[in-house]
Amino acid sequence: MIHETDAADIPALAAELRTALLRAARRLRVERSDEEISAGQLSVLGFLHREGPSTPRAIAAFERVRPPSLTRTLTALQDLGLVERVAHPHDGRQVLIALTGAGHAAVTLTRSRRDAWLAQVLSGFSPVERTALATALDVLRRIADS
Amino acid sequence: MIHETDAADIPALAAELRTALLRAARRLRVERSDEEISAGQLSVLGFLHREGPSTPRAIAAFERVRPPSLTRTLTALQDLGLVERVAHPHDGRQVLIALTGAGHAAVTLTRSRRDAWLAQVLSGFSPVERTALATALDVLRRIADS
DNA sequence: TATTGTTATACTCTATAACTATA
DNA sequence: TATAGTTATAGAGTATAACAATA
């Protein structure tokens, strides 16, 4: 267990982080329970919820997937009635993806259910640990973006 | 951005953590570069490196995958000559998975290369952030185990 | 009967390459 | 020509169900 880090520990920290990250993500992905929305789909819905209507390209860049992969996700979400494709006002090549009313509702609802167990786990941690986790959030984001 | 947490922030923290975790894990999985060993395979090798010979069941439990999924991984690793299946001394049903010499070497070698970019990213962080990350490691492990 | 591991099979997510429409 | 998005196709990773061997 590492609780202090200096330069020499960075490779060890990297190795441990990689394993812990993969295992935690796997655990998270399994927690879709009985619901029909996948973790990736929910992430896209959340992005649209925060950012408003966006182009597939912008969403794909944020999600770190290739455009064809996102097309699939969007088609699935559209079939569920959660997003809609609307024409871009100025550029005929582009498409704007927007949440439908059901999409907005789904974000709130699914999140509250999906995050329930995670919030439960987090509530078992000490305030110090949660604060550390909040700081680590930024680190995780920068890892994703690097 | 959340930097302080109290009880009311836990659901928000959970939602942000889920997204950040999934994106970071996706980034990590992509970073196999030119090498032939996948992130999941390396994780298994690392487990055997730490723990010594183990049964498929124990490995699957730690990796949070089902036994048939692990069988696939083990077959791939065996085909690469990195692990071997040896008979269990007392129980004919069980199998012990052990690293070969090449397997031990692969862990060290692949890790140093694979984690190079992650270590590079981590080295760009402040000591405070790395300490927070180390603490968050424990949290990630407990999430994976819950 | 219960347990360990594997085989058979299928689903999800992701990618690259090729295509269409628009700029 | 260059860009945005989609379609076609394939590969990796995972799961459930059924099976064989052993306890």
mmCIF file of C-alpha atoms (C1' of nucleotides) in Angstrom:
data_model
loop_
_atom_site.group_PDB
_atom_site.id
_atom_site.type_symbol
_atom_site.label_atom_id
_atom_site.label_comp_id
_atom_site.label_asym_id
_atom_site.label_seq_id
_atom_site.Cartn_x
_atom_site.Cartn_y
_atom_site.Cartn_z
ATOM 1 C CA MET A 1 0.000 0.000 0.000
ATOM 2 C CA ILE A 2 1.421 3.345 -1.019
ATOM 3 C CA HIS A 3 0.600 6.383 1.033
ATOM 4 C CA GLU A 4 3.503 8.622 0.221
ATOM 5 C CA THR A 5 5.005 9.221 -3.131
ATOM 6 C CA ASP A 6 8.262 10.554 -4.298
ATOM 7 C CA ALA A 7 9.878 10.416 -7.702
ATOM 8 C CA ALA A 8 11.099 6.851 -7.251
ATOM 9 C CA ASP A 9 7.596 5.581 -6.528
ATOM 10 C CA ILE A 10 6.009 6.914 -9.674
ATOM 11 C CA PRO A 11 6.473 3.769 -11.755
ATOM 12 C CA ALA A 12 5.042 1.672 -8.929
ATOM 13 C CA LEU A 13 2.174 4.100 -8.542
ATOM 14 C CA ALA A 14 1.536 3.901 -12.276
ATOM 15 C CA ALA A 15 1.439 0.102 -12.212
ATOM 16 C CA GLU A 16 -0.920 -0.018 -9.250
ATOM 17 C CA LEU A 17 -3.121 2.680 -10.685
ATOM 18 C CA ARG A 18 -3.484 0.834 -13.966
ATOM 19 C CA THR A 19 -4.669 -2.356 -12.279
ATOM 20 C CA ALA A 20 -6.941 -0.617 -9.789
ATOM 21 C CA LEU A 21 -8.465 1.522 -12.513
ATOM 22 C CA LEU A 22 -9.232 -1.419 -14.761
ATOM 23 C CA ARG A 23 -10.780 -3.427 -11.958
ATOM 24 C CA ALA A 24 -12.889 -0.538 -10.693
ATOM 25 C CA ALA A 25 -14.089 0.272 -14.195
ATOM 26 C CA ARG A 26 -15.026 -3.340 -14.737
ATOM 27 C CA ARG A 27 -16.969 -3.321 -11.495
ATOM 28 C CA LEU A 28 -18.705 -0.134 -12.564
ATOM 29 C CA ARG A 29 -19.653 -1.466 -15.940
ATOM 30 C CA VAL A 30 -21.260 -4.530 -14.449
ATOM 31 C CA GLU A 31 -23.471 -2.359 -12.276
ATOM 32 C CA ARG A 32 -25.950 -1.716 -15.059
ATOM 33 C CA SER A 33 -28.142 -4.181 -13.252
ATOM 34 C CA ASP A 34 -31.492 -4.626 -14.865
ATOM 35 C CA GLU A 35 -31.384 -1.428 -16.863
ATOM 36 C CA GLU A 36 -31.082 -1.169 -20.582
ATOM 37 C CA ILE A 37 -28.765 1.825 -20.749
ATOM 38 C CA SER A 38 -25.067 0.970 -20.886
ATOM 39 C CA ALA A 39 -22.367 2.880 -19.044
ATOM 40 C CA GLY A 40 -21.119 4.405 -22.267
ATOM 41 C CA GLN A 41 -24.596 5.459 -23.309
ATOM 42 C CA LEU A 42 -25.200 7.091 -19.956
ATOM 43 C CA SER A 43 -21.926 8.938 -20.254
ATOM 44 C CA VAL A 44 -23.035 10.395 -23.586
ATOM 45 C CA LEU A 45 -26.398 11.376 -22.141
ATOM 46 C CA GLY A 46 -24.607 13.065 -19.258
ATOM 47 C CA PHE A 47 -22.385 14.989 -21.644
ATOM 48 C CA LEU A 48 -25.410 16.282 -23.567
ATOM 49 C CA HIS A 49 -27.108 17.100 -20.296
ATOM 50 C CA ARG A 50 -24.166 19.254 -19.226
ATOM 51 C CA GLU A 51 -23.142 20.739 -22.556
ATOM 52 C CA GLY A 52 -26.362 20.951 -24.486
ATOM 53 C CA PRO A 53 -26.733 19.919 -28.149
ATOM 54 C CA SER A 54 -23.411 18.870 -29.691
ATOM 55 C CA THR A 55 -22.073 17.351 -32.871
ATOM 56 C CA PRO A 56 -21.162 13.671 -33.006
ATOM 57 C CA ARG A 57 -17.558 14.666 -33.554
ATOM 58 C CA ALA A 58 -17.395 16.710 -30.369
ATOM 59 C CA ILE A 59 -19.031 13.955 -28.360
ATOM 60 C CA ALA A 60 -16.701 11.324 -29.798
ATOM 61 C CA ALA A 61 -13.674 13.463 -28.927
ATOM 62 C CA PHE A 62 -14.793 13.842 -25.335
ATOM 63 C CA GLU A 63 -15.672 10.170 -24.978
ATOM 64 C CA ARG A 64 -12.377 9.184 -26.577
ATOM 65 C CA VAL A 65 -13.998 6.931 -29.134
ATOM 66 C CA ARG A 66 -13.938 7.047 -32.924
ATOM 67 C CA PRO A 67 -16.866 8.553 -34.794
ATOM 68 C CA PRO A 68 -18.173 5.203 -36.093
ATOM 69 C CA SER A 69 -18.304 3.861 -32.558
ATOM 70 C CA LEU A 70 -20.301 6.867 -31.487
ATOM 71 C CA THR A 71 -22.685 6.525 -34.408
ATOM 72 C CA ARG A 72 -23.681 3.168 -32.982
ATOM 73 C CA THR A 73 -24.256 4.574 -29.540
ATOM 74 C CA LEU A 74 -26.299 7.458 -30.930
ATOM 75 C CA THR A 75 -28.430 5.162 -33.034
ATOM 76 C CA ALA A 76 -29.185 3.059 -29.982
ATOM 77 C CA LEU A 77 -30.058 6.155 -27.948
ATOM 78 C CA GLN A 78 -32.245 7.455 -30.756
ATOM 79 C CA ASP A 79 -34.051 4.112 -30.952
ATOM 80 C CA LEU A 80 -34.713 4.469 -27.236
ATOM 81 C CA GLY A 81 -36.144 7.921 -27.894
ATOM 82 C CA LEU A 82 -33.563 9.591 -25.674
ATOM 83 C CA VAL A 83 -31.782 11.749 -28.252
ATOM 84 C CA GLU A 84 -32.691 13.235 -31.594
ATOM 85 C CA ARG A 85 -30.666 14.264 -34.582
ATOM 86 C CA VAL A 86 -31.438 17.792 -35.744
ATOM 87 C CA ALA A 87 -30.029 19.604 -38.766
ATOM 88 C CA HIS A 88 -27.177 22.016 -38.187
ATOM 89 C CA PRO A 89 -28.390 25.574 -38.916
ATOM 90 C CA HIS A 90 -25.377 26.683 -40.954
ATOM 91 C CA ASP A 91 -23.530 23.573 -42.098
ATOM 92 C CA GLY A 92 -25.362 20.864 -43.974
ATOM 93 C CA ARG A 93 -22.642 18.329 -43.253
ATOM 94 C CA GLN A 94 -22.996 18.542 -39.540
ATOM 95 C CA VAL A 95 -25.673 17.146 -37.286
ATOM 96 C CA LEU A 96 -26.635 18.292 -33.841
ATOM 97 C CA ILE A 97 -27.462 15.682 -31.249
ATOM 98 C CA ALA A 98 -29.931 16.843 -28.629
ATOM 99 C CA LEU A 99 -31.551 15.203 -25.629
ATOM 100 C CA THR A 100 -35.277 14.674 -25.897
ATOM 101 C CA GLY A 101 -37.543 15.267 -22.927
ATOM 102 C CA ALA A 102 -37.318 11.568 -22.194
ATOM 103 C CA GLY A 103 -33.533 11.869 -22.491
ATOM 104 C CA HIS A 104 -33.329 14.551 -19.825
ATOM 105 C CA ALA A 105 -35.555 12.513 -17.560
ATOM 106 C CA ALA A 106 -33.489 9.402 -18.201
ATOM 107 C CA VAL A 107 -30.273 11.129 -17.137
ATOM 108 C CA THR A 108 -31.697 12.141 -13.799
ATOM 109 C CA LEU A 109 -33.492 8.906 -13.163
ATOM 110 C CA THR A 110 -30.853 6.487 -14.313
ATOM 111 C CA ARG A 111 -28.119 8.397 -12.546
ATOM 112 C CA SER A 112 -29.890 8.348 -9.254
ATOM 113 C CA ARG A 113 -30.379 4.620 -9.538
ATOM 114 C CA ARG A 114 -27.055 3.802 -11.111
ATOM 115 C CA ASP A 115 -25.058 5.910 -8.701
ATOM 116 C CA ALA A 116 -26.959 4.719 -5.693
ATOM 117 C CA TRP A 117 -24.621 1.838 -4.951
ATOM 118 C CA LEU A 118 -21.544 3.924 -5.734
ATOM 119 C CA ALA A 119 -22.748 6.714 -3.477
ATOM 120 C CA GLN A 120 -23.386 4.042 -0.870
ATOM 121 C CA VAL A 121 -19.816 2.840 -1.184
ATOM 122 C CA LEU A 122 -18.480 6.391 -1.009
ATOM 123 C CA SER A 123 -20.550 7.154 2.053
ATOM 124 C CA GLY A 124 -18.606 4.448 3.844
ATOM 125 C CA PHE A 125 -15.395 6.385 3.355
ATOM 126 C CA SER A 126 -13.969 9.039 5.602
ATOM 127 C CA PRO A 127 -14.225 12.727 4.650
ATOM 128 C CA VAL A 128 -10.448 12.725 4.186
ATOM 129 C CA GLU A 129 -10.693 9.876 1.717
ATOM 130 C CA ARG A 130 -13.518 11.535 -0.172
ATOM 131 C CA THR A 131 -11.536 14.742 -0.398
ATOM 132 C CA ALA A 132 -8.592 12.792 -1.743
ATOM 133 C CA LEU A 133 -10.915 11.165 -4.218
ATOM 134 C CA ALA A 134 -12.207 14.519 -5.383
ATOM 135 C CA THR A 135 -8.653 15.650 -6.033
ATOM 136 C CA ALA A 136 -7.919 12.380 -7.768
ATOM 137 C CA LEU A 137 -10.877 13.104 -10.043
ATOM 138 C CA ASP A 138 -8.912 15.870 -11.706
ATOM 139 C CA VAL A 139 -6.000 13.506 -12.083
ATOM 140 C CA LEU A 140 -8.193 10.887 -13.719
ATOM 141 C CA ARG A 141 -9.556 13.494 -16.105
ATOM 142 C CA ARG A 142 -6.095 14.542 -17.113
ATOM 143 C CA ILE A 143 -5.095 10.937 -17.652
ATOM 144 C CA ALA A 144 -8.082 10.536 -19.929
ATOM 145 C CA ASP A 145 -7.143 13.684 -21.811
ATOM 146 C CA SER A 146 -3.445 12.962 -22.211
ATOM 147 C CA MET B 1 -14.994 20.901 -10.113
ATOM 148 C CA ILE B 2 -15.426 19.471 -6.665
ATOM 149 C CA HIS B 3 -12.679 20.022 -4.147
ATOM 150 C CA GLU B 4 -14.581 19.635 -0.921
ATOM 151 C CA THR B 5 -17.108 17.029 -0.123
ATOM 152 C CA ASP B 6 -19.786 16.723 2.471
ATOM 153 C CA ALA B 7 -22.698 14.363 2.668
ATOM 154 C CA ALA B 8 -24.767 16.331 0.169
ATOM 155 C CA ASP B 9 -22.029 16.125 -2.466
ATOM 156 C CA ILE B 10 -21.717 12.362 -2.462
ATOM 157 C CA PRO B 11 -24.206 11.743 -5.283
ATOM 158 C CA ALA B 12 -22.467 14.388 -7.397
ATOM 159 C CA LEU B 13 -19.088 12.905 -6.552
ATOM 160 C CA ALA B 14 -20.361 9.485 -7.515
ATOM 161 C CA ALA B 15 -21.630 10.730 -10.878
ATOM 162 C CA GLU B 16 -18.386 12.503 -11.702
ATOM 163 C CA LEU B 17 -16.290 9.600 -10.527
ATOM 164 C CA ARG B 18 -18.172 7.173 -12.712
ATOM 165 C CA THR B 19 -17.623 9.233 -15.855
ATOM 166 C CA ALA B 20 -13.986 10.048 -15.095
ATOM 167 C CA LEU B 21 -13.229 6.436 -14.238
ATOM 168 C CA LEU B 22 -14.714 5.057 -17.407
ATOM 169 C CA ARG B 23 -12.935 7.590 -19.601
ATOM 170 C CA ALA B 24 -9.576 7.046 -17.910
ATOM 171 C CA ALA B 25 -9.926 3.270 -18.178
ATOM 172 C CA ARG B 26 -10.750 3.594 -21.863
ATOM 173 C CA ARG B 27 -7.648 5.708 -22.348
ATOM 174 C CA LEU B 28 -5.592 3.125 -20.520
ATOM 175 C CA ARG B 29 -6.911 0.251 -22.542
ATOM 176 C CA VAL B 30 -6.023 1.984 -25.782
ATOM 177 C CA GLU B 31 -2.425 2.464 -24.634
ATOM 178 C CA ARG B 32 -1.304 -0.993 -25.673
ATOM 179 C CA SER B 33 0.556 0.710 -28.485
ATOM 180 C CA ASP B 34 2.484 -1.713 -30.637
ATOM 181 C CA GLU B 35 2.598 -4.481 -28.092
ATOM 182 C CA GLU B 36 0.707 -7.700 -28.273
ATOM 183 C CA ILE B 37 -0.235 -7.962 -24.601
ATOM 184 C CA SER B 38 -3.608 -6.448 -23.696
ATOM 185 C CA ALA B 39 -4.292 -4.481 -20.530
ATOM 186 C CA GLY B 40 -6.284 -7.355 -19.093
ATOM 187 C CA GLN B 41 -3.570 -9.867 -19.882
ATOM 188 C CA LEU B 42 -0.938 -7.697 -18.237
ATOM 189 C CA SER B 43 -3.118 -7.363 -15.177
ATOM 190 C CA VAL B 44 -3.273 -11.143 -14.864
ATOM 191 C CA LEU B 45 0.477 -11.442 -15.300
ATOM 192 C CA GLY B 46 0.951 -8.806 -12.608
ATOM 193 C CA PHE B 47 -1.318 -10.714 -10.251
ATOM 194 C CA LEU B 48 0.691 -13.909 -10.731
ATOM 195 C CA HIS B 49 3.888 -11.948 -10.315
ATOM 196 C CA ARG B 50 2.721 -10.637 -6.942
ATOM 197 C CA GLU B 51 0.842 -13.662 -5.643
ATOM 198 C CA GLY B 52 2.636 -16.584 -7.186
ATOM 199 C CA PRO B 53 0.852 -19.578 -8.765
ATOM 200 C CA SER B 54 -2.941 -19.382 -8.411
ATOM 201 C CA THR B 55 -6.030 -21.165 -9.578
ATOM 202 C CA PRO B 56 -8.101 -19.756 -12.443
ATOM 203 C CA ARG B 57 -10.955 -19.246 -10.027
ATOM 204 C CA ALA B 58 -8.902 -17.060 -7.704
ATOM 205 C CA ILE B 59 -7.551 -15.014 -10.588
ATOM 206 C CA ALA B 60 -11.029 -14.555 -12.063
ATOM 207 C CA ALA B 61 -12.360 -13.395 -8.704
ATOM 208 C CA PHE B 62 -9.621 -10.814 -8.359
ATOM 209 C CA GLU B 63 -9.972 -9.591 -11.920
ATOM 210 C CA ARG B 64 -13.733 -9.464 -11.561
ATOM 211 C CA VAL B 65 -14.406 -11.557 -14.622
ATOM 212 C CA ARG B 66 -16.183 -14.875 -15.013
ATOM 213 C CA PRO B 67 -14.169 -18.088 -15.252
ATOM 214 C CA PRO B 68 -14.875 -18.634 -18.973
ATOM 215 C CA SER B 69 -13.575 -15.143 -19.741
ATOM 216 C CA LEU B 70 -10.419 -15.885 -17.839
ATOM 217 C CA THR B 71 -9.956 -19.206 -19.605
ATOM 218 C CA ARG B 72 -9.665 -17.236 -22.822
ATOM 219 C CA THR B 73 -7.094 -14.895 -21.371
ATOM 220 C CA LEU B 74 -5.085 -17.776 -19.945
ATOM 221 C CA THR B 75 -5.117 -19.645 -23.239
ATOM 222 C CA ALA B 76 -3.806 -16.559 -24.995
ATOM 223 C CA LEU B 77 -1.076 -16.127 -22.381
ATOM 224 C CA GLN B 78 -0.163 -19.782 -22.614
ATOM 225 C CA ASP B 79 0.052 -19.533 -26.407
ATOM 226 C CA LEU B 80 2.460 -16.656 -25.879
ATOM 227 C CA GLY B 81 4.508 -18.884 -23.563
ATOM 228 C CA LEU B 82 4.032 -16.550 -20.613
ATOM 229 C CA VAL B 83 2.112 -18.845 -18.272
ATOM 230 C CA GLU B 84 1.794 -22.582 -17.846
ATOM 231 C CA ARG B 85 -0.909 -24.792 -16.418
ATOM 232 C CA VAL B 86 0.375 -27.229 -13.830
ATOM 233 C CA ALA B 87 -1.563 -29.928 -11.999
ATOM 234 C CA HIS B 88 -2.761 -29.157 -8.501
ATOM 235 C CA PRO B 89 -0.920 -31.389 -6.020
ATOM 236 C CA HIS B 90 -3.954 -32.372 -3.945
ATOM 237 C CA ASP B 91 -7.067 -31.664 -5.981
ATOM 238 C CA GLY B 92 -7.428 -33.127 -9.427
ATOM 239 C CA ARG B 93 -10.151 -30.678 -10.358
ATOM 240 C CA GLN B 94 -8.011 -27.642 -9.871
ATOM 241 C CA VAL B 95 -5.255 -26.241 -11.994
ATOM 242 C CA LEU B 96 -2.443 -23.977 -10.939
ATOM 243 C CA ILE B 97 -1.448 -21.169 -13.257
ATOM 244 C CA ALA B 98 2.180 -20.157 -12.993
ATOM 245 C CA LEU B 99 4.344 -17.598 -14.742
ATOM 246 C CA THR B 100 7.072 -19.015 -16.934
ATOM 247 C CA GLY B 101 10.502 -17.432 -17.028
ATOM 248 C CA ALA B 102 9.391 -15.504 -20.076
ATOM 249 C CA GLY B 103 6.283 -14.483 -18.153
ATOM 250 C CA HIS B 104 8.288 -12.966 -15.318
ATOM 251 C CA ALA B 105 10.458 -11.140 -17.796
ATOM 252 C CA ALA B 106 7.388 -9.930 -19.698
ATOM 253 C CA VAL B 107 5.868 -8.387 -16.581
ATOM 254 C CA THR B 108 8.926 -6.307 -15.878
ATOM 255 C CA LEU B 109 9.584 -5.389 -19.458
ATOM 256 C CA THR B 110 6.042 -4.665 -20.568
ATOM 257 C CA ARG B 111 5.285 -2.731 -17.422
ATOM 258 C CA SER B 112 8.217 -0.444 -17.814
ATOM 259 C CA ARG B 113 7.176 0.320 -21.364
ATOM 260 C CA ARG B 114 3.434 0.325 -20.821
ATOM 261 C CA ASP B 115 3.545 2.441 -17.729
ATOM 262 C CA ALA B 116 6.061 4.823 -19.198
ATOM 263 C CA TRP B 117 3.465 7.195 -20.558
ATOM 264 C CA LEU B 118 1.329 6.890 -17.428
ATOM 265 C CA ALA B 119 4.355 7.560 -15.230
ATOM 266 C CA GLN B 120 5.099 10.488 -17.515
ATOM 267 C CA VAL B 121 1.615 11.844 -16.952
ATOM 268 C CA LEU B 122 1.902 11.310 -13.201
ATOM 269 C CA SER B 123 5.267 13.022 -13.061
ATOM 270 C CA GLY B 124 3.540 16.154 -14.313
ATOM 271 C CA PHE B 125 1.412 16.264 -11.187
ATOM 272 C CA SER B 126 2.241 17.908 -7.897
ATOM 273 C CA PRO B 127 3.311 15.815 -4.905
ATOM 274 C CA VAL B 128 0.023 16.744 -3.254
ATOM 275 C CA GLU B 129 -1.904 15.393 -6.215
ATOM 276 C CA ARG B 130 0.114 12.213 -6.295
ATOM 277 C CA THR B 131 -0.485 11.697 -2.588
ATOM 278 C CA ALA B 132 -4.184 12.202 -3.166
ATOM 279 C CA LEU B 133 -3.992 9.695 -5.974
ATOM 280 C CA ALA B 134 -2.287 7.150 -3.761
ATOM 281 C CA THR B 135 -5.078 7.509 -1.235
ATOM 282 C CA ALA B 136 -7.620 7.287 -4.002
ATOM 283 C CA LEU B 137 -6.014 3.998 -5.018
ATOM 284 C CA ASP B 138 -7.337 2.385 -1.876
ATOM 285 C CA VAL B 139 -10.723 3.829 -2.621
ATOM 286 C CA LEU B 140 -10.665 2.432 -6.147
ATOM 287 C CA ARG B 141 -9.732 -0.975 -4.800
ATOM 288 C CA ARG B 142 -12.598 -0.944 -2.373
ATOM 289 C CA ILE B 143 -14.972 0.098 -5.126
ATOM 290 C CA ALA B 144 -13.765 -2.840 -7.181
ATOM 291 C CA ASP B 145 -14.252 -5.167 -4.229
ATOM 292 C CA SER B 146 -17.689 -3.970 -3.186
ATOM 293 C "C1'" DT C 1 -24.320 -33.715 -5.250
ATOM 294 C "C1'" DA C 2 -21.120 -29.916 -5.398
ATOM 295 C "C1'" DT C 3 -17.087 -27.815 -7.359
ATOM 296 C "C1'" DT C 4 -13.459 -26.665 -10.933
ATOM 297 C "C1'" DG C 5 -12.433 -25.723 -15.268
ATOM 298 C "C1'" DT C 6 -13.508 -25.708 -20.167
ATOM 299 C "C1'" DT C 7 -16.195 -25.523 -24.544
ATOM 300 C "C1'" DA C 8 -19.886 -23.567 -27.295
ATOM 301 C "C1'" DT C 9 -22.150 -19.596 -28.413
ATOM 302 C "C1'" DA C 10 -23.584 -14.864 -28.520
ATOM 303 C "C1'" DC C 11 -23.545 -9.950 -27.297
ATOM 304 C "C1'" DT C 12 -21.327 -5.382 -26.603
ATOM 305 C "C1'" DC C 13 -17.964 -2.104 -27.569
ATOM 306 C "C1'" DT C 14 -14.517 -0.527 -30.302
ATOM 307 C "C1'" DA C 15 -11.696 0.047 -34.499
ATOM 308 C "C1'" DT C 16 -10.263 0.755 -39.633
ATOM 309 C "C1'" DA C 17 -11.639 1.355 -44.382
ATOM 310 C "C1'" DA C 18 -14.769 2.803 -47.729
ATOM 311 C "C1'" DC C 19 -18.801 5.616 -49.029
ATOM 312 C "C1'" DT C 20 -22.051 9.826 -49.339
ATOM 313 C "C1'" DA C 21 -23.136 14.481 -48.885
ATOM 314 C "C1'" DT C 22 -21.761 19.070 -48.164
ATOM 315 C "C1'" DA C 23 -18.284 22.976 -47.888
ATOM 316 C "C1'" DT D 1 -10.065 18.834 -52.016
ATOM 317 C "C1'" DA D 2 -11.324 18.642 -47.245
ATOM 318 C "C1'" DT D 3 -14.654 17.665 -43.657
ATOM 319 C "C1'" DA D 4 -18.806 15.389 -41.170
ATOM 320 C "C1'" DG D 5 -21.204 11.548 -40.657
ATOM 321 C "C1'" DT D 6 -22.499 6.876 -41.795
ATOM 322 C "C1'" DT D 7 -22.172 2.017 -43.427
ATOM 323 C "C1'" DA D 8 -19.639 -2.317 -43.790
ATOM 324 C "C1'" DT D 9 -16.819 -5.320 -41.582
ATOM 325 C "C1'" DA D 10 -13.782 -7.268 -38.135
ATOM 326 C "C1'" DG D 11 -11.544 -7.952 -33.648
ATOM 327 C "C1'" DA D 12 -11.269 -7.998 -28.587
ATOM 328 C "C1'" DG D 13 -13.459 -8.794 -24.270
ATOM 329 C "C1'" DT D 14 -17.073 -10.401 -21.699
ATOM 330 C "C1'" DA D 15 -21.206 -13.230 -20.442
ATOM 331 C "C1'" DT D 16 -24.498 -17.351 -19.858
ATOM 332 C "C1'" DA D 17 -25.450 -22.213 -20.541
ATOM 333 C "C1'" DA D 18 -23.991 -26.768 -21.039
ATOM 334 C "C1'" DC D 19 -20.424 -30.253 -20.357
ATOM 335 C "C1'" DA D 20 -16.515 -33.214 -18.343
ATOM 336 C "C1'" DA D 21 -13.732 -34.549 -14.610
ATOM 337 C "C1'" DT D 22 -12.992 -34.889 -9.828
ATOM 338 C "C1'" DA D 23 -14.253 -34.474 -4.799
#
